[in-house]
mmCIF file of C-alpha atoms and ligand atoms in Angstrom:
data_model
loop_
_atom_site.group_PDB
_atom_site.id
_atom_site.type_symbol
_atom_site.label_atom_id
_atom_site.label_comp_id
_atom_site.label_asym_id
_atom_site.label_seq_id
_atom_site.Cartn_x
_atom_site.Cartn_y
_atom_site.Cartn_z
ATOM 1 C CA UNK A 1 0.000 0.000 0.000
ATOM 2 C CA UNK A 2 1.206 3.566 -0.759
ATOM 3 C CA UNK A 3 -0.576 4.689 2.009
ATOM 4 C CA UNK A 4 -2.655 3.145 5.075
ATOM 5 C CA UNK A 5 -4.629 5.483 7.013
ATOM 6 C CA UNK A 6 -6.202 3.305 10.332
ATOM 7 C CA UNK A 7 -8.380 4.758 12.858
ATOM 8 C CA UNK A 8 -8.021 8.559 12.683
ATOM 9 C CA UNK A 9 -9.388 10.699 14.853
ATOM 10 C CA UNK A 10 -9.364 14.502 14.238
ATOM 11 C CA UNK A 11 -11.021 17.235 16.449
ATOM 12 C CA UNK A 12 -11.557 20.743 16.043
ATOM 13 C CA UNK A 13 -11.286 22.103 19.771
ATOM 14 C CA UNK A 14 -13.840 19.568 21.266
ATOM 15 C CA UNK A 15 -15.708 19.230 18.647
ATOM 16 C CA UNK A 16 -15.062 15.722 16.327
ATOM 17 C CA UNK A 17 -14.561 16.385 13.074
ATOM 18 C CA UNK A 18 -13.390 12.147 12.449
ATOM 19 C CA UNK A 19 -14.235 8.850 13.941
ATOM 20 C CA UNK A 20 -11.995 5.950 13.252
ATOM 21 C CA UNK A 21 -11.244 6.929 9.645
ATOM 22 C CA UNK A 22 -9.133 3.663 8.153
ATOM 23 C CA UNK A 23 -8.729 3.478 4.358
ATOM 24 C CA UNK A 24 -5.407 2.830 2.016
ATOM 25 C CA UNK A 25 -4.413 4.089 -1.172
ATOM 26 C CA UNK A 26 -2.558 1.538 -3.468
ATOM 27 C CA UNK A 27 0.232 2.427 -5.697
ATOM 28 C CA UNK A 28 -1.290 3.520 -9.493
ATOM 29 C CA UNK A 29 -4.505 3.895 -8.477
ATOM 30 C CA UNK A 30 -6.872 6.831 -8.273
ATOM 31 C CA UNK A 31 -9.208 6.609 -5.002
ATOM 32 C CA UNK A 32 -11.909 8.778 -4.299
ATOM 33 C CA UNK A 33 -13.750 10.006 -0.963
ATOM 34 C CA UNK A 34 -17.357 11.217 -1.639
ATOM 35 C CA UNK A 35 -19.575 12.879 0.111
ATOM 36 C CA UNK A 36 -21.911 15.498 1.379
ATOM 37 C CA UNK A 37 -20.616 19.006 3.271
ATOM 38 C CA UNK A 38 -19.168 18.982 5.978
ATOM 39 C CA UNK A 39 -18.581 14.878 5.704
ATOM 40 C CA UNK A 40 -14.878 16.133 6.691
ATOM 41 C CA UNK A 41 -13.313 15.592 3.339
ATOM 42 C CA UNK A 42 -10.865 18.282 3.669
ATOM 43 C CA UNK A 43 -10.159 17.235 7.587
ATOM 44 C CA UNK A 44 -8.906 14.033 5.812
ATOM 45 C CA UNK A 45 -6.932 15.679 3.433
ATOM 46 C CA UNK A 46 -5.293 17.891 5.644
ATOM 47 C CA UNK A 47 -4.511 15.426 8.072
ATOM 48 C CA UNK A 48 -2.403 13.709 5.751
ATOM 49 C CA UNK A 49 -0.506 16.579 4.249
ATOM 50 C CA UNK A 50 0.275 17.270 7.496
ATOM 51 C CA UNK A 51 -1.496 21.035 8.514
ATOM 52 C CA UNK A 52 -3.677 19.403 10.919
ATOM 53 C CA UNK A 53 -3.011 17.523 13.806
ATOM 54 C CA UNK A 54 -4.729 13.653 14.531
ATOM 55 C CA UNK A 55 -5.384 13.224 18.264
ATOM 56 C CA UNK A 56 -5.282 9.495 17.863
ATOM 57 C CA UNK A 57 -4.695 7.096 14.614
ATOM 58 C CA UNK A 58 -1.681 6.237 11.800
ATOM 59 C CA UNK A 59 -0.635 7.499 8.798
ATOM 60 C CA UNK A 60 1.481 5.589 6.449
ATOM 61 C CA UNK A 61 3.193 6.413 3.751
ATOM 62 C CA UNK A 62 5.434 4.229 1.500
ATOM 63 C CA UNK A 63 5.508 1.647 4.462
ATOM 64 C CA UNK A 64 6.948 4.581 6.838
ATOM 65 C CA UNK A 65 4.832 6.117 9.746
ATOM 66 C CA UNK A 66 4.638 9.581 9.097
ATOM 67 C CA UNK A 67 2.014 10.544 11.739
ATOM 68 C CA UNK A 68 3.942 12.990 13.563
ATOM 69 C CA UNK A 69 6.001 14.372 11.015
ATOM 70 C CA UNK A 70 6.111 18.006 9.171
ATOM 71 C CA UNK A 71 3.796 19.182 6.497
ATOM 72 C CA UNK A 72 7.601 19.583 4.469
ATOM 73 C CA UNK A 73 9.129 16.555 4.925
ATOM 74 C CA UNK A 74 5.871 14.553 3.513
ATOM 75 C CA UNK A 75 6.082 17.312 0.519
ATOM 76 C CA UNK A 76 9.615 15.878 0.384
ATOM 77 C CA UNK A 77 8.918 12.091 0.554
ATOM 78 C CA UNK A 78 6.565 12.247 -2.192
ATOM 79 C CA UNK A 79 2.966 13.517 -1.221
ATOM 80 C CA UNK A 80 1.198 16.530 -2.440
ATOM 81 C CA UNK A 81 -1.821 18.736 -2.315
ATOM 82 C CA UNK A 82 -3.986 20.805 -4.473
ATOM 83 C CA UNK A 83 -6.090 22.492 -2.081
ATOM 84 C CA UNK A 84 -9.835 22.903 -1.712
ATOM 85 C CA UNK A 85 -10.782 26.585 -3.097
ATOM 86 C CA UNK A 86 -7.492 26.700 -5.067
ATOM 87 C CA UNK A 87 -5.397 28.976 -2.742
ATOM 88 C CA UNK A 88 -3.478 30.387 -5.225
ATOM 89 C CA UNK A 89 -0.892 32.956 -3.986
ATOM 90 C CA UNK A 90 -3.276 35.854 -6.244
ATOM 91 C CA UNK A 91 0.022 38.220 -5.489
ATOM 92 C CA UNK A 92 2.091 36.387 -7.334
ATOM 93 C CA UNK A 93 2.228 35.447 -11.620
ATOM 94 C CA UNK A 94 1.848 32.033 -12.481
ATOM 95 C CA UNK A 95 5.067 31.222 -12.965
ATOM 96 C CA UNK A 96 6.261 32.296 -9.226
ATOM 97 C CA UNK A 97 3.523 30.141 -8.232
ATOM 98 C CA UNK A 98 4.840 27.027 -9.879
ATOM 99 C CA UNK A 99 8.111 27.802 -8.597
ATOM 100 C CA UNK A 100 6.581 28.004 -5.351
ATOM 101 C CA UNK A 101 5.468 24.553 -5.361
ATOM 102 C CA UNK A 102 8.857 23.195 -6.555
ATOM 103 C CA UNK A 103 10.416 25.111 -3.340
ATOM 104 C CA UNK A 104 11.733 22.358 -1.950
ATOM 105 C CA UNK A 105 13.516 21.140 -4.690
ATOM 106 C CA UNK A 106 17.350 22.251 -5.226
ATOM 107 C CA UNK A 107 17.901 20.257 -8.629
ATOM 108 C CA UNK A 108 16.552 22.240 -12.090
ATOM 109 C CA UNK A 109 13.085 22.543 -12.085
ATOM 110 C CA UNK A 110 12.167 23.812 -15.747
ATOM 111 C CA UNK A 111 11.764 20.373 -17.627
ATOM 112 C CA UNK A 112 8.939 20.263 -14.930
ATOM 113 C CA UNK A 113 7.615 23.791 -15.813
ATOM 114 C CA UNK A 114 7.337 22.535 -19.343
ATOM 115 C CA UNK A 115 5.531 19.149 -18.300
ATOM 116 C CA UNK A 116 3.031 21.205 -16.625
ATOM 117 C CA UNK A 117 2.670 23.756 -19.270
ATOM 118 C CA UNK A 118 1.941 20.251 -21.601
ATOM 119 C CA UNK A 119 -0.864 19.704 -19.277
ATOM 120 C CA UNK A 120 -2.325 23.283 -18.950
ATOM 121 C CA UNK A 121 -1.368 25.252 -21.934
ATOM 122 C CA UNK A 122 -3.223 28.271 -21.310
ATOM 123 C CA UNK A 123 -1.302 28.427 -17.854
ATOM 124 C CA UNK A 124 1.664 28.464 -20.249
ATOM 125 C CA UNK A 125 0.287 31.581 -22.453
ATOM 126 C CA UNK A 126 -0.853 33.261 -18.548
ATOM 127 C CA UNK A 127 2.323 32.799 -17.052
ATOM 128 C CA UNK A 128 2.867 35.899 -16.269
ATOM 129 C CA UNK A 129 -0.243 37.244 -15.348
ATOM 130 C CA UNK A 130 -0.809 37.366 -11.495
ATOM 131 C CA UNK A 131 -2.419 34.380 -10.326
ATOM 132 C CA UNK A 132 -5.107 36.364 -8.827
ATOM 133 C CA UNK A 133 -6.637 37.546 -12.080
ATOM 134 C CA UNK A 134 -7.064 34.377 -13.586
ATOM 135 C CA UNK A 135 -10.345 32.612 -14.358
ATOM 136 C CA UNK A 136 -11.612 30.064 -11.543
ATOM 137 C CA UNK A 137 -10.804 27.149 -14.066
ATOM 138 C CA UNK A 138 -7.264 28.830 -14.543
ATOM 139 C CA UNK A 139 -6.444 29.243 -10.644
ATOM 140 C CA UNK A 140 -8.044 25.200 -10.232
ATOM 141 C CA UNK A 141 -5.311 24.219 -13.057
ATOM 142 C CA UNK A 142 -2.754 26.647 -11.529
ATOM 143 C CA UNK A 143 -3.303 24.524 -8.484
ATOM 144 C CA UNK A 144 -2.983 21.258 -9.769
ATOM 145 C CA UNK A 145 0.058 22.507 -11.706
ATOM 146 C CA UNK A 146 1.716 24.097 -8.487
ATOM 147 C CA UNK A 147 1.193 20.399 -6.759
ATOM 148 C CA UNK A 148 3.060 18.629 -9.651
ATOM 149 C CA UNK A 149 6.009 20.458 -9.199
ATOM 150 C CA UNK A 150 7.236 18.858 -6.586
ATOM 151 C CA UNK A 151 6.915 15.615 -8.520
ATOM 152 C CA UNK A 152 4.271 14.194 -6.201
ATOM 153 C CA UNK A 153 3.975 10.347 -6.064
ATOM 154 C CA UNK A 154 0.936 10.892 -4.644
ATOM 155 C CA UNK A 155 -1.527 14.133 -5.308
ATOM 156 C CA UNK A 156 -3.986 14.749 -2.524
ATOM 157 C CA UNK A 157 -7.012 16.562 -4.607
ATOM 158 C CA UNK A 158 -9.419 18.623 -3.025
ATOM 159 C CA UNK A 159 -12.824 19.175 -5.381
ATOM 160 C CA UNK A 160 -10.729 19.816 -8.157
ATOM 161 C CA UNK A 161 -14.414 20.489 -10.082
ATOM 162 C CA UNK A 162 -15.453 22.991 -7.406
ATOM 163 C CA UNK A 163 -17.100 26.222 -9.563
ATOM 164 C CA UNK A 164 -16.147 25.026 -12.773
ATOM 165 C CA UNK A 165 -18.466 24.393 -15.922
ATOM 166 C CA UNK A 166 -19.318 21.059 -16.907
ATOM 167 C CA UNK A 167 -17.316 21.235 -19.802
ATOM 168 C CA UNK A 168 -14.313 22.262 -17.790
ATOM 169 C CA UNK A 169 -15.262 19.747 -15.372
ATOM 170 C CA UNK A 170 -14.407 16.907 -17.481
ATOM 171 C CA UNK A 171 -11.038 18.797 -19.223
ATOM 172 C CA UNK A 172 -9.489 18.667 -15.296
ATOM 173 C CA UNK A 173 -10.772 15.159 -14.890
ATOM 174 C CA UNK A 174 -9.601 13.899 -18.287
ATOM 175 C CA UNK A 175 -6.199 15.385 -17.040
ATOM 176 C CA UNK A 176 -6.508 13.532 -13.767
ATOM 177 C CA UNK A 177 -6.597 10.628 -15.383
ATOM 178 C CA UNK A 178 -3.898 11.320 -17.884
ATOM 179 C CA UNK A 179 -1.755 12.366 -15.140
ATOM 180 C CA UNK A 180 -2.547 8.663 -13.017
ATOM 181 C CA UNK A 181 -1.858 7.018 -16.177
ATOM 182 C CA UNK A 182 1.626 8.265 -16.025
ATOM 183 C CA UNK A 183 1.950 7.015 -13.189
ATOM 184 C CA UNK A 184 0.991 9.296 -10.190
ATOM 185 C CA UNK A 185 -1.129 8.051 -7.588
ATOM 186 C CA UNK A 186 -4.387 10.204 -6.545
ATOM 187 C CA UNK A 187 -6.757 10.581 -3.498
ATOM 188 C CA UNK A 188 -9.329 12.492 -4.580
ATOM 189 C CA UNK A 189 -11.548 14.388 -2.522
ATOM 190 C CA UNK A 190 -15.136 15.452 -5.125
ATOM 191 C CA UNK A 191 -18.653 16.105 -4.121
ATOM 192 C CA UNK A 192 -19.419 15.588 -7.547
ATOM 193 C CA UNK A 193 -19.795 12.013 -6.800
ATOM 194 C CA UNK A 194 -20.747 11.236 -10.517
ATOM 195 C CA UNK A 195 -18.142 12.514 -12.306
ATOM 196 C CA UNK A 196 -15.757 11.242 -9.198
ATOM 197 C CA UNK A 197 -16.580 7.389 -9.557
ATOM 198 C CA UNK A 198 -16.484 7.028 -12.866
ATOM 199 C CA UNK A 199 -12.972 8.005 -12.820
ATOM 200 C CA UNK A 200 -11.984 6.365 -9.563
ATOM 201 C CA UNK A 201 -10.742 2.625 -9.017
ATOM 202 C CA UNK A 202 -11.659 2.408 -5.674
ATOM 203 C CA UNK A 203 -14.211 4.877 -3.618
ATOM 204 C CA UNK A 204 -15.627 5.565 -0.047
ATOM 205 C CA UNK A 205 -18.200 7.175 1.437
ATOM 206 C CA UNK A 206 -18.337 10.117 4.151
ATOM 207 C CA UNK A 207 -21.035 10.483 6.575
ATOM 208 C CA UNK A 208 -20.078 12.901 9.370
ATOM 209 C CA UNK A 209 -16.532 12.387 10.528
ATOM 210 C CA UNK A 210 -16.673 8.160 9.464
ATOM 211 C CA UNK A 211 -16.461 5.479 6.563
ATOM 212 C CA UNK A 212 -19.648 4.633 5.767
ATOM 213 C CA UNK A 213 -18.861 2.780 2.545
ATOM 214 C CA UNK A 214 -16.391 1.624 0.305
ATOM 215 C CA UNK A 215 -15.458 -0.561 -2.893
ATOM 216 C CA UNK A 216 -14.964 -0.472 -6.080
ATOM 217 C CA UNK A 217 -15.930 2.634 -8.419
ATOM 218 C CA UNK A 218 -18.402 0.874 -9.852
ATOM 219 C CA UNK A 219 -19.642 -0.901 -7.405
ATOM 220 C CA UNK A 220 -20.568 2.492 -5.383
ATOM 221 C CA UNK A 221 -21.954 3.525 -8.626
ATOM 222 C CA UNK A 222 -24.356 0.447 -8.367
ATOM 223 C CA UNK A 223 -24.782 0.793 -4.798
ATOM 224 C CA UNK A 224 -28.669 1.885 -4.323
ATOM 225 C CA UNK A 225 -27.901 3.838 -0.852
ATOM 226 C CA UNK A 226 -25.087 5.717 -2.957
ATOM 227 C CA UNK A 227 -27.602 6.382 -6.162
ATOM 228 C CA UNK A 228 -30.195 7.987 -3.664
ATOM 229 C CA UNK A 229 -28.152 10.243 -1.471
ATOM 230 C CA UNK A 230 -25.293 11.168 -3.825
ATOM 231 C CA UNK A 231 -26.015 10.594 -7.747
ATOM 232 C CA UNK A 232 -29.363 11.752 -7.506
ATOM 233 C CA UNK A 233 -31.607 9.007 -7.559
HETATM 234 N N1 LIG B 301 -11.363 25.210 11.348
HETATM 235 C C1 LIG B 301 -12.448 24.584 11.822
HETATM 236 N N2 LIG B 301 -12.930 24.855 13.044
HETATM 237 C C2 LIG B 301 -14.016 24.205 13.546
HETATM 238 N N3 LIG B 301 -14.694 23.252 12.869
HETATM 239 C C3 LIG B 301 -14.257 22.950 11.639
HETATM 240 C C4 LIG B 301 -13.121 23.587 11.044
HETATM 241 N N4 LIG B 301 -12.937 23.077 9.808
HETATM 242 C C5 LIG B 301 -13.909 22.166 9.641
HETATM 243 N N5 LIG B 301 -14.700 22.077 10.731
HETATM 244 C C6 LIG B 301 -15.862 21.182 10.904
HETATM 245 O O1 LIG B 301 -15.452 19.841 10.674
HETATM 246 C C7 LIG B 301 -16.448 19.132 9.940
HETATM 247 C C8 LIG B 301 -15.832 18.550 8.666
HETATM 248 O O2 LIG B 301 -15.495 19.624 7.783
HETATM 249 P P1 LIG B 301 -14.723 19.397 6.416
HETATM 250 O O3 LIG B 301 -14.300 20.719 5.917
HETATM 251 O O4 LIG B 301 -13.686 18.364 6.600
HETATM 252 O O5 LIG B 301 -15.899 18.794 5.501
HETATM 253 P P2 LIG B 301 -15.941 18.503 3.954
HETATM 254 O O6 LIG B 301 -16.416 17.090 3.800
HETATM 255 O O7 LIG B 301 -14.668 18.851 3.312
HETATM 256 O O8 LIG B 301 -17.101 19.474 3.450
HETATM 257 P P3 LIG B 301 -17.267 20.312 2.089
HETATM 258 O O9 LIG B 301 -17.773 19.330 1.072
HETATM 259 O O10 LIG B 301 -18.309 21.339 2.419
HETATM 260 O O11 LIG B 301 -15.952 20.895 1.716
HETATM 261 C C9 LIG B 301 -17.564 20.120 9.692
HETATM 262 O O12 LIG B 301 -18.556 19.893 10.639
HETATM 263 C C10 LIG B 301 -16.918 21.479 9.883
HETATM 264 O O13 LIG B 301 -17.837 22.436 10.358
HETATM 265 MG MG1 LIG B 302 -14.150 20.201 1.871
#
């Protein structure tokens, strides 16, 4: 497993925000967490990148415990995020805020640059327009681009189809998939459970702060609790 998550337990102040979240992530695959507002998606995500504390639970990450350690040093072994809302730096052109996500890197970073400007070529013609000017779609690919340049093995995706159109919805999910098929592993956080497990290999559900659910894409898909409360029937 890339990564084994057992019995987290996250708390904002004293109020619990997870109960005895386990799940893994296997190498090459995409996995998906669904589910409705305030499920505690995000608390998930942000546990494992590192900028929230567990009270209780594991992380693991390519077979070392990385509970305890820094939001850098998981950056650093491999794991990265494209946050929920984007959280751009709007300050700062698009090419500063690729370079921001490569900061950790001493080696040369532009044969990067150019993979990600393969991916997103109007972030290529906008790179040096301030980040805060750009579109919604733009700032969600200027995310996903600032999270590849640290060469993530694994990319921790926060509603990467938040606000965009459904035409742009399935541009950033066909790249998601290109981008697994060469050969980086994704968690992927959607609400747009739909679009989410048709793409995903393996899938669970949220229901305040727990696991509800899990298997296969399809077999969520199928699932007749998951076509009521999350595909609409
Ligand atoms: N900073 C915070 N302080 C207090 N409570 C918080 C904080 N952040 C999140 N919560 C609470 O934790 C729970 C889980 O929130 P979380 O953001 O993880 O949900 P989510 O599944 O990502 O929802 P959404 O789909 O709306 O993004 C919610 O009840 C939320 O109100
Ligand atoms: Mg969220």
């Amino acid at each position: 497993m890339m990564l084994e998550v057992t019995n987290l337990n996250v708390f904002y102040d004293n109020i619990r925000a997870l109960t005895d979240v386990s799940f893994s992530v296997e190498e090459g695959e995409i996995m998906t967490l669904i589910g409705a507002n305030g499920a505690g998606k995000t608390t998930t995500l942000i546990t494992l990148s590192g900028l929230k504390k567990a009270q209780s639970g594991t992380i693991s990450f390519l077979g070392k415990d990385i509970t305890k350690t820094t939001p850098q040093s998981r950056v650093a072994m491999g794991m990265s995020q494209s946050p929920e809302g984007r959280r751009v730096f709007p300050g700062l052109t698009v090419l500063e805020n690729l370079e921001m996500g490569a900061y950790l890197r001493k080696d040369d970073i532009s044969a990067d640059m150019e993979k990600v400007f393969a991916y997103f070529p109007r972030l290529k013609e906008r790179r040096k327009q301030s980040a805060g000017t750009l579109s919604g779609g733009e700032q969600q690919m200027l995310a996903m681009g600032r999270a590849l340049m640290s060469r993530p093995k694994l990319m921790l995706l926060d509603e990467p189809s938040m606000g965009l159109s459904p035409l742009l919805v399935s541009e950033i999910f066909a790249i998601i998939r290109q981008l697994n098929e060469a050969g980086t592993t994704i968690l992927l956080v959607e609400q747009n459970a739909a679009v989410a497990l048709k793409l995903a290999h393996r899938a669970a559900v949220m229901e305040t702060g727990r696991i509800v659910l899990s298997g296969t894409g399809e077999e969520l898909s199928r699932s007749p609790a998951v076509q009521k409360a999350y595909l609409g029937g």
